[in-house]
Amino acid sequence: MHRYETNPAIEKYDTEGKSYIKEENQIGIYVHIPFCHSKCSYCDFVSFPRATEATVNRYMNALFSEIQYWKENSPHAAVNSIFIGGGTPSSISPEWIEKLMRHLSESFSIAEDAEISMEANPGTLTPDSIESYKRAGINRISLGLQSTQNEMLQTIGRMHSYETFLGSYQWLRAAGIDNINIDLIFGLPGQDLADWKKTLNKVMDLSPEHISAYALKVEEGTPMADWVTRGLVHLPDEDTEREMYHFAIKHLAGAGYAQYELSNFSRPGYLCRHNLIYWENKPYLGIGLAAHSKRFGIRFANTEDINEYCMQIEQGKDAVVEREPIDTDEDLFETIMLGLRLNRGLNIKQIDRQYGIVFLERYSDILKKLERESLIVKTADGIALTDLGRDLSNRVFLSFMND
Amino acid sequence: MSSERQKYIRNFSIIAHIDHGKSTLADRLIEKTGLLTQREMKAQILDNMELERERGITIKLQTTRLVYKADDGHEYLLNLIDTPGHVDFTYEVSRSLAACEGAVLVVDATQGVEAQTLANVHLADEQGLTIVPVLNKIDLPSSRPQEVIEEIEDVINIVAEDAPQVSAKEGINIEAVLEKIVKDVPPPNGDEDAPLKALIFDSYYDSYKGAVAYVRIMEGRIKKGDRILMMASGKKFEVTEVGIFIPGACPMDGLSAGDVGYVTASIKNVKDCRVGDTITFADRPTETPLPGYKKAVPMVYCGIYPAEGESYDEVRDALEKLQLNDAALSFEPETSVALGFGFRCGFLGLLHLEIIQQRIDREFDLDIIATAPSVIYRVTTVNDEVMMIQNPSNLPDPTEIKLMEEPIVRANIIVPNEYVGNIMELCQNRRGDMIHMDYLDPKRVVLHYDLPLNEVIYDFFDALKSKTRGYGSLDYEMLEYRASDLVKMDILLNKEMVDAFSMIVHRSKAESRGRQICERLKDVIPRQMFVIPIQAAIGSKVIARETISALRKDVLAKCYGGDISRKKKLLEKQKEGKKRMRQMGNVEVPQQAFLSVLKFDEN
């Protein structure tokens, strides 16, 4: 019983209890695999290139124990999506993924039609490993391509070539994986609009179900940041970068990929359900190193230190190091900030009902100003960002932020 | 006629160009007179402020008494009154000199006569002091004593052939200086039985004793319990302590004509102990007060504001405390659109300004923002009303101005002759008028220029140093106000004038200054949702323009694997940044923008 005292989720559950049960009858699960073959120059996620077999072994076993821990220490909820991300989950032996999925399905009731995604890097996939993932229950693969130009891939430290990617893609299709996402990055060093068009065209020719197109963000402490500061690489200017973004939105729409979130595009019916959980501010459980969760009105996160993580879990504890209870106002802000990222925008009736407010009154001045600045528009059931609003979304979010 | 007691007193100062070794020589004199053992000597005893030691210059004058047994077998009391060594502190130098009969002039034997050497000699001459030249740094291989002696004789017109040749650093030939002082500096005189007449040449505030007056007794005697009158302020006090500095305060039974020491009288307000005032007896006053000094007139002004997180009251306290020791510092409250509540402070010059800023930082541990220095302009309106203006926003409408004048200084610049061209060009760019030019020796030239003070405070000294590879030296004194073609230049952001950016400039400088400011603003004002024109204008005429293009992107694209807190933190950081911005019309301007225009930083 004493374990309950250290469990952030349960604490909240116990004190404020029942009202949350209803909210949390469905969750998504994120599992972090912090290993990869090599670190890309722009990457600031928690990941370890070239980990030893022993490290992977210890970590994966800890991961399984954490799953067991949450099974025992959090209330039951149906799981409608699982996302195995990293790092590069496909960089470790596929048997680990099979084991992982076995542990998950033994511990949680995973919905029949759950979306089960895994990130994979071209070059780490083989026909055998794909079979293994299928056996594990993976039904959606997210492939990190980033660019179709090999020099560009080299610059940013990707291990694969475009040709390798093509091979991986075709194997996935041959194995019958019918839900594939391709991750792209624009605004890369030396990239121009023509390069970006080429990448987009080649990817569209493959007809994946989903495309993510992220604007490169140079994160502090990455090799890329260092190169930029030292003038070794040159990023396209802001105007060119926005041109790339606008081009992608238009061009992809023309090919049947509707933008549904700032950086995400899909064919009808193939929106990423897992990511929608984030944007809709719904509960999810993160398992593994540095994984983030939101449950029962609390955001909490595991340690980023792999030793600490393993030790905590091996001692039968959780590995949570940060916890932030989200009060109603904060939760409302998060719902706005996350929901506005979706092209369909906010459903005001739903917000009014959920938070007991009159949205249009509470924010009337802000809404007027944002409308005047052409950052938002009224929709049938609420508000949504305009094209300009998508470029300047932070300004919109900031105006809703409490002082 | 000196009394028998006075015959064995010498009151003197040491004057020198900066870095010629004044403080080091003072230390050696103290050492040689044996008041202190070698072990007790801190290096440079007289410079007791941390800052002074660091910069190697003396700011605040100090005084000390030395006991010296001369070759003639008599013991002499030597009162050494220290002087500040920089161009800004001319005023304090003259105060010290008024308490002396002689001045030891230290000249660096490797450098020769410099600009401040001349300025200080001039001051000593005005006070009628005997000048004792000393050649220092004689141990250095590059010293050229014979040439420097000739230079002193030619340029300063005093006999220098028997000047002691010393090395203060190595302690060489220090006795010769003491002997010279005893022989050449006249003893003080003044009737010891006359009514008290004492000059206050400095003061400081002690939290236990109240205001402490540094005095030179000119006539009469003073002791504990005497009822005294401050002749200028009219205030009366009872003396609680008299004493001398050795160099710490040492109480004595009394002081008599010819002595230098201190007086305390439970004076709560340092303003009642005004430097330059004459102390006499309340019951038996002297007939006429001493001439006193001209009040120190601030020449350079700047705004001092509490930086973020610092309080206005703390800054005011700091300025008040500094003022107790530094009568030349003036300040009054001021409000700025950009910087909030702060103070407009007056200084003797740029170095004085810089030292005050650093003392606030070090002694009070306060973060402050200092605006660019400015001078006071004299404006005569069409109604013949005369206004002294240092804040451009107080300038009347151009149609109401009959005449604008700016302060002009007379600058003496000494440079090696290969740099004369550079310096003439510099002075010309700074609107200088050359008065004349003298050769100090075959290799060095003195240039006499009249320069507008607002050009001198704007980076002039740095430019002089860089154009002469560090060999140029500068001294200046206030000359007069002269009519000048001055204009008020405004800066418009998105077509709206921003008061805090306005400045008074010479018409010929307006365009380049305007362009520079527009460029700087363009760099520091973040892009906003609309295009923002930045303009510099004189009246309605735009003289420079830049454009900040509209913000194109402000977005967090990445998903961060459900790490929503991270997204929020980034937004919160942005929000903090926004809070620090000032809304100017519909443009958000970061404080940094104000500083880039207002701050004393030319790069």
CSV table of N, CA and C in Angstrom, one decimal, chain B residues 345-432:
chain,number,residue,atom,x,y,z
B,345,CYS,N,22.4,62.5,-13.2
B,345,CYS,CA,23.6,62.7,-12.3
B,345,CYS,C,24.6,63.6,-13.1
B,346,GLY,N,25.2,64.5,-12.3
B,346,GLY,CA,26.3,65.4,-12.9
B,346,GLY,C,27.6,65.0,-12.4
B,347,PHE,N,28.6,65.0,-13.4
B,347,PHE,CA,30.0,64.6,-13.1
B,347,PHE,C,31.0,65.6,-13.6
B,348,LEU,N,32.2,65.6,-13.0
B,348,LEU,CA,33.2,66.5,-13.5
B,348,LEU,C,33.7,66.1,-14.9
B,349,GLY,N,33.6,64.9,-15.2
B,349,GLY,CA,34.1,64.4,-16.5
B,349,GLY,C,33.7,63.0,-16.7
B,350,LEU,N,34.2,62.4,-17.8
B,350,LEU,CA,33.9,61.0,-18.1
B,350,LEU,C,34.5,60.0,-17.1
B,351,LEU,N,35.7,60.3,-16.7
B,351,LEU,CA,36.3,59.3,-15.7
B,351,LEU,C,35.6,59.3,-14.4
B,352,HIS,N,35.2,60.5,-14.0
B,352,HIS,CA,34.4,60.6,-12.8
B,352,HIS,C,33.1,59.8,-12.9
B,353,LEU,N,32.5,60.0,-14.0
B,353,LEU,CA,31.3,59.3,-14.3
B,353,LEU,C,31.5,57.7,-14.2
B,354,GLU,N,32.5,57.3,-14.8
B,354,GLU,CA,32.8,55.9,-14.9
B,354,GLU,C,33.1,55.4,-13.5
B,355,ILE,N,33.9,56.2,-12.7
B,355,ILE,CA,34.2,55.7,-11.3
B,355,ILE,C,33.0,55.6,-10.5
B,356,ILE,N,32.1,56.6,-10.6
B,356,ILE,CA,30.9,56.6,-9.8
B,356,ILE,C,30.1,55.3,-10.1
B,357,GLN,N,30.0,55.0,-11.4
B,357,GLN,CA,29.2,53.8,-11.9
B,357,GLN,C,29.8,52.6,-11.2
B,358,GLN,N,31.2,52.5,-11.3
B,358,GLN,CA,31.8,51.3,-10.7
B,358,GLN,C,31.7,51.2,-9.2
B,359,ARG,N,31.7,52.4,-8.6
B,359,ARG,CA,31.6,52.4,-7.1
B,359,ARG,C,30.2,51.9,-6.7
B,360,ILE,N,29.2,52.3,-7.5
B,360,ILE,CA,27.8,51.8,-7.2
B,360,ILE,C,27.8,50.3,-7.3
B,361,ASP,N,28.5,49.8,-8.3
B,361,ASP,CA,28.5,48.4,-8.5
B,361,ASP,C,29.2,47.7,-7.4
B,362,ARG,N,30.4,48.2,-7.1
B,362,ARG,CA,31.3,47.4,-6.2
B,362,ARG,C,31.0,47.7,-4.7
B,363,GLU,N,30.8,48.9,-4.4
B,363,GLU,CA,30.6,49.2,-2.9
B,363,GLU,C,29.2,48.9,-2.5
B,364,PHE,N,28.2,49.0,-3.4
B,364,PHE,CA,26.8,48.8,-3.0
B,364,PHE,C,26.2,47.6,-3.7
B,365,ASP,N,27.0,47.0,-4.6
B,365,ASP,CA,26.5,45.8,-5.2
B,365,ASP,C,25.2,45.9,-5.9
B,366,LEU,N,25.0,47.1,-6.6
B,366,LEU,CA,23.8,47.3,-7.3
B,366,LEU,C,24.0,47.3,-8.8
B,367,ASP,N,23.0,46.7,-9.5
B,367,ASP,CA,23.1,46.7,-11.0
B,367,ASP,C,22.4,48.0,-11.4
B,368,ILE,N,23.1,48.8,-12.2
B,368,ILE,CA,22.5,50.0,-12.7
B,368,ILE,C,22.6,50.1,-14.2
B,369,ILE,N,21.7,50.9,-14.8
B,369,ILE,CA,21.8,51.2,-16.2
B,369,ILE,C,22.2,52.7,-16.3
B,370,ALA,N,23.3,52.9,-17.0
B,370,ALA,CA,23.7,54.3,-17.2
B,370,ALA,C,23.5,54.7,-18.6
B,371,THR,N,22.8,55.8,-18.8
B,371,THR,CA,22.6,56.3,-20.2
B,371,THR,C,23.8,57.0,-20.8
B,372,ALA,N,23.8,57.3,-22.0
B,372,ALA,CA,24.9,58.0,-22.7
B,372,ALA,C,25.1,59.3,-22.0
B,373,PRO,N,26.4,59.8,-21.9
B,373,PRO,CA,26.6,61.0,-21.2
B,373,PRO,C,26.2,62.2,-22.2
B,374,SER,N,25.8,63.3,-21.5
B,374,SER,CA,25.4,64.4,-22.3
B,374,SER,C,25.9,65.7,-21.6
B,375,VAL,N,25.9,66.8,-22.3
B,375,VAL,CA,26.3,68.1,-21.7
B,375,VAL,C,25.1,69.0,-21.6
B,376,ILE,N,25.4,70.2,-21.0
B,376,ILE,CA,24.3,71.1,-20.9
B,376,ILE,C,24.4,72.2,-21.9
B,377,TYR,N,23.3,72.4,-22.6
B,377,TYR,CA,23.2,73.4,-23.7
B,377,TYR,C,22.6,74.7,-23.1
B,378,ARG,N,23.0,75.8,-23.6
B,378,ARG,CA,22.3,77.1,-23.2
B,378,ARG,C,21.5,77.6,-24.3
B,379,VAL,N,20.2,77.7,-24.0
B,379,VAL,CA,19.2,78.1,-25.0
B,379,VAL,C,18.7,79.5,-24.7
B,380,THR,N,18.7,80.4,-25.6
B,380,THR,CA,18.0,81.7,-25.4
B,380,THR,C,16.8,81.8,-26.3
B,381,THR,N,15.7,82.0,-25.7
B,381,THR,CA,14.4,82.0,-26.5
B,381,THR,C,14.2,83.4,-27.1
B,382,VAL,N,13.3,83.5,-28.0
B,382,VAL,CA,13.0,84.8,-28.6
B,382,VAL,C,12.6,85.9,-27.6
B,383,ASN,N,12.1,85.4,-26.4
B,383,ASN,CA,11.7,86.3,-25.3
B,383,ASN,C,12.9,86.7,-24.4
B,384,ASP,N,14.1,86.3,-24.9
B,384,ASP,CA,15.3,86.5,-24.2
B,384,ASP,C,15.4,85.8,-22.8
B,385,GLU,N,14.6,84.7,-22.8
B,385,GLU,CA,14.7,83.9,-21.6
B,385,GLU,C,15.9,82.9,-21.8
B,386,VAL,N,16.7,82.7,-20.8
B,386,VAL,CA,17.9,81.8,-20.9
B,386,VAL,C,17.6,80.5,-20.2
B,387,MET,N,17.7,79.4,-20.9
B,387,MET,CA,17.5,78.1,-20.3
B,387,MET,C,18.7,77.2,-20.4
B,388,MET,N,19.0,76.4,-19.3
B,388,MET,CA,20.1,75.5,-19.4
B,388,MET,C,19.4,74.1,-19.6
B,389,ILE,N,19.7,73.5,-20.7
B,389,ILE,CA,19.0,72.3,-21.1
B,389,ILE,C,19.9,71.1,-21.3
B,390,GLN,N,19.6,70.0,-20.6
B,390,GLN,CA,20.4,68.8,-20.9
B,390,GLN,C,19.5,67.6,-21.4
B,391,ASN,N,18.2,67.8,-21.2
B,391,ASN,CA,17.2,66.8,-21.7
B,391,ASN,C,16.6,67.3,-22.9
B,392,PRO,N,16.8,66.6,-24.1
B,392,PRO,CA,16.3,67.1,-25.3
B,392,PRO,C,14.8,67.4,-25.3
B,393,SER,N,14.1,66.6,-24.5
B,393,SER,CA,12.6,66.8,-24.5
B,393,SER,C,12.2,68.1,-23.8
B,394,ASN,N,13.1,68.8,-23.1
B,394,ASN,CA,12.8,70.1,-22.6
B,394,ASN,C,13.1,71.3,-23.5
B,395,LEU,N,13.6,70.9,-24.7
B,395,LEU,CA,14.0,72.0,-25.6
B,395,LEU,C,12.7,72.6,-26.2
B,396,PRO,N,12.7,74.0,-26.2
B,396,PRO,CA,11.5,74.6,-26.7
B,396,PRO,C,11.4,74.4,-28.2
B,397,ASP,N,10.2,74.7,-28.8
B,397,ASP,CA,10.0,74.6,-30.2
B,397,ASP,C,11.1,75.4,-31.0
B,398,PRO,N,11.6,74.9,-32.1
B,398,PRO,CA,12.6,75.7,-32.8
B,398,PRO,C,12.2,77.1,-33.1
B,399,THR,N,10.9,77.4,-33.3
B,399,THR,CA,10.5,78.7,-33.7
B,399,THR,C,10.7,79.7,-32.5
B,400,GLU,N,10.8,79.1,-31.3
B,400,GLU,CA,10.9,80.0,-30.1
B,400,GLU,C,12.4,80.1,-29.7
B,401,ILE,N,13.3,79.5,-30.4
B,401,ILE,CA,14.7,79.6,-30.0
B,401,ILE,C,15.4,80.6,-30.8
B,402,LYS,N,16.0,81.6,-30.1
B,402,LYS,CA,16.8,82.6,-30.7
B,402,LYS,C,18.2,82.1,-30.9
B,403,LEU,N,18.7,81.5,-29.9
B,403,LEU,CA,20.2,81.1,-29.9
B,403,LEU,C,20.4,79.9,-29.1
B,404,MET,N,21.2,79.0,-29.7
B,404,MET,CA,21.6,77.8,-28.9
B,404,MET,C,23.1,77.8,-28.8
B,405,GLU,N,23.6,77.5,-27.6
B,405,GLU,CA,25.1,77.5,-27.4
B,405,GLU,C,25.5,76.2,-26.7
B,406,GLU,N,26.7,75.8,-27.0
B,406,GLU,CA,27.2,74.6,-26.4
B,406,GLU,C,28.5,74.8,-25.6
B,407,PRO,N,28.8,74.0,-24.6
B,407,PRO,CA,30.1,74.2,-23.9
B,407,PRO,C,31.3,73.9,-24.7
B,408,ILE,N,32.3,74.7,-24.7
B,408,ILE,CA,33.5,74.5,-25.4
B,408,ILE,C,34.6,74.3,-24.4
B,409,VAL,N,35.5,73.4,-24.6
B,409,VAL,CA,36.7,73.2,-23.7
B,409,VAL,C,37.9,73.6,-24.5
B,410,ARG,N,38.9,74.0,-23.7
B,410,ARG,CA,40.3,74.2,-24.3
B,410,ARG,C,41.0,72.9,-24.0
B,411,ALA,N,41.4,72.2,-25.0
B,411,ALA,CA,42.1,70.9,-24.8
B,411,ALA,C,43.6,71.1,-25.2
B,412,ASN,N,44.5,70.5,-24.3
B,412,ASN,CA,45.9,70.4,-24.7
B,412,ASN,C,46.2,69.0,-24.9
B,413,ILE,N,46.7,68.7,-26.1
B,413,ILE,CA,46.9,67.3,-26.5
B,413,ILE,C,48.4,67.2,-26.8
B,414,ILE,N,49.1,66.3,-26.1
B,414,ILE,CA,50.5,66.1,-26.4
B,414,ILE,C,50.7,64.8,-27.2
B,415,VAL,N,51.3,64.8,-28.3
B,415,VAL,CA,51.5,63.6,-29.1
B,415,VAL,C,52.9,63.6,-29.8
B,416,PRO,N,53.4,62.4,-30.0
B,416,PRO,CA,54.6,62.3,-30.8
B,416,PRO,C,54.4,62.8,-32.2
B,417,ASN,N,55.4,63.5,-32.8
B,417,ASN,CA,55.0,64.3,-34.0
B,417,ASN,C,54.5,63.4,-35.2
B,418,GLU,N,54.9,62.1,-35.2
B,418,GLU,CA,54.4,61.3,-36.3
B,418,GLU,C,52.8,61.2,-36.3
B,419,TYR,N,52.2,61.5,-35.1
B,419,TYR,CA,50.8,61.3,-35.1
B,419,TYR,C,50.0,62.6,-35.2
B,420,VAL,N,50.7,63.7,-35.4
B,420,VAL,CA,50.1,65.0,-35.4
B,420,VAL,C,49.0,65.0,-36.5
B,421,GLY,N,49.3,64.5,-37.6
B,421,GLY,CA,48.3,64.5,-38.7
B,421,GLY,C,47.0,63.8,-38.3
B,422,ASN,N,47.2,62.6,-37.7
B,422,ASN,CA,46.0,61.8,-37.2
B,422,ASN,C,45.2,62.6,-36.3
B,423,ILE,N,45.8,63.3,-35.4
B,423,ILE,CA,45.1,64.0,-34.3
B,423,ILE,C,44.4,65.3,-34.9
B,424,MET,N,45.1,65.9,-35.8
B,424,MET,CA,44.5,67.1,-36.4
B,424,MET,C,43.2,66.7,-37.2
B,425,GLU,N,43.3,65.5,-37.8
B,425,GLU,CA,42.2,65.0,-38.5
B,425,GLU,C,41.0,64.7,-37.5
B,426,LEU,N,41.4,64.0,-36.4
B,426,LEU,CA,40.4,63.7,-35.4
B,426,LEU,C,39.7,64.9,-34.9
B,427,CYS,N,40.6,66.0,-34.6
B,427,CYS,CA,40.0,67.2,-34.0
B,427,CYS,C,39.1,67.9,-35.0
B,428,GLN,N,39.5,67.9,-36.2
B,428,GLN,CA,38.7,68.5,-37.3
B,428,GLN,C,37.3,67.8,-37.4
B,429,ASN,N,37.4,66.4,-37.4
B,429,ASN,CA,36.1,65.7,-37.4
B,429,ASN,C,35.3,66.0,-36.2
B,430,ARG,N,35.9,66.3,-35.1
B,430,ARG,CA,35.2,66.6,-33.9
B,430,ARG,C,34.9,68.1,-33.7
B,431,ARG,N,34.9,68.8,-34.8
B,431,ARG,CA,34.6,70.3,-34.9
B,431,ARG,C,35.5,71.1,-34.1
B,432,GLY,N,36.8,70.7,-34.0
B,432,GLY,CA,37.7,71.5,-33.2
B,432,GLY,C,38.3,72.7,-33.9
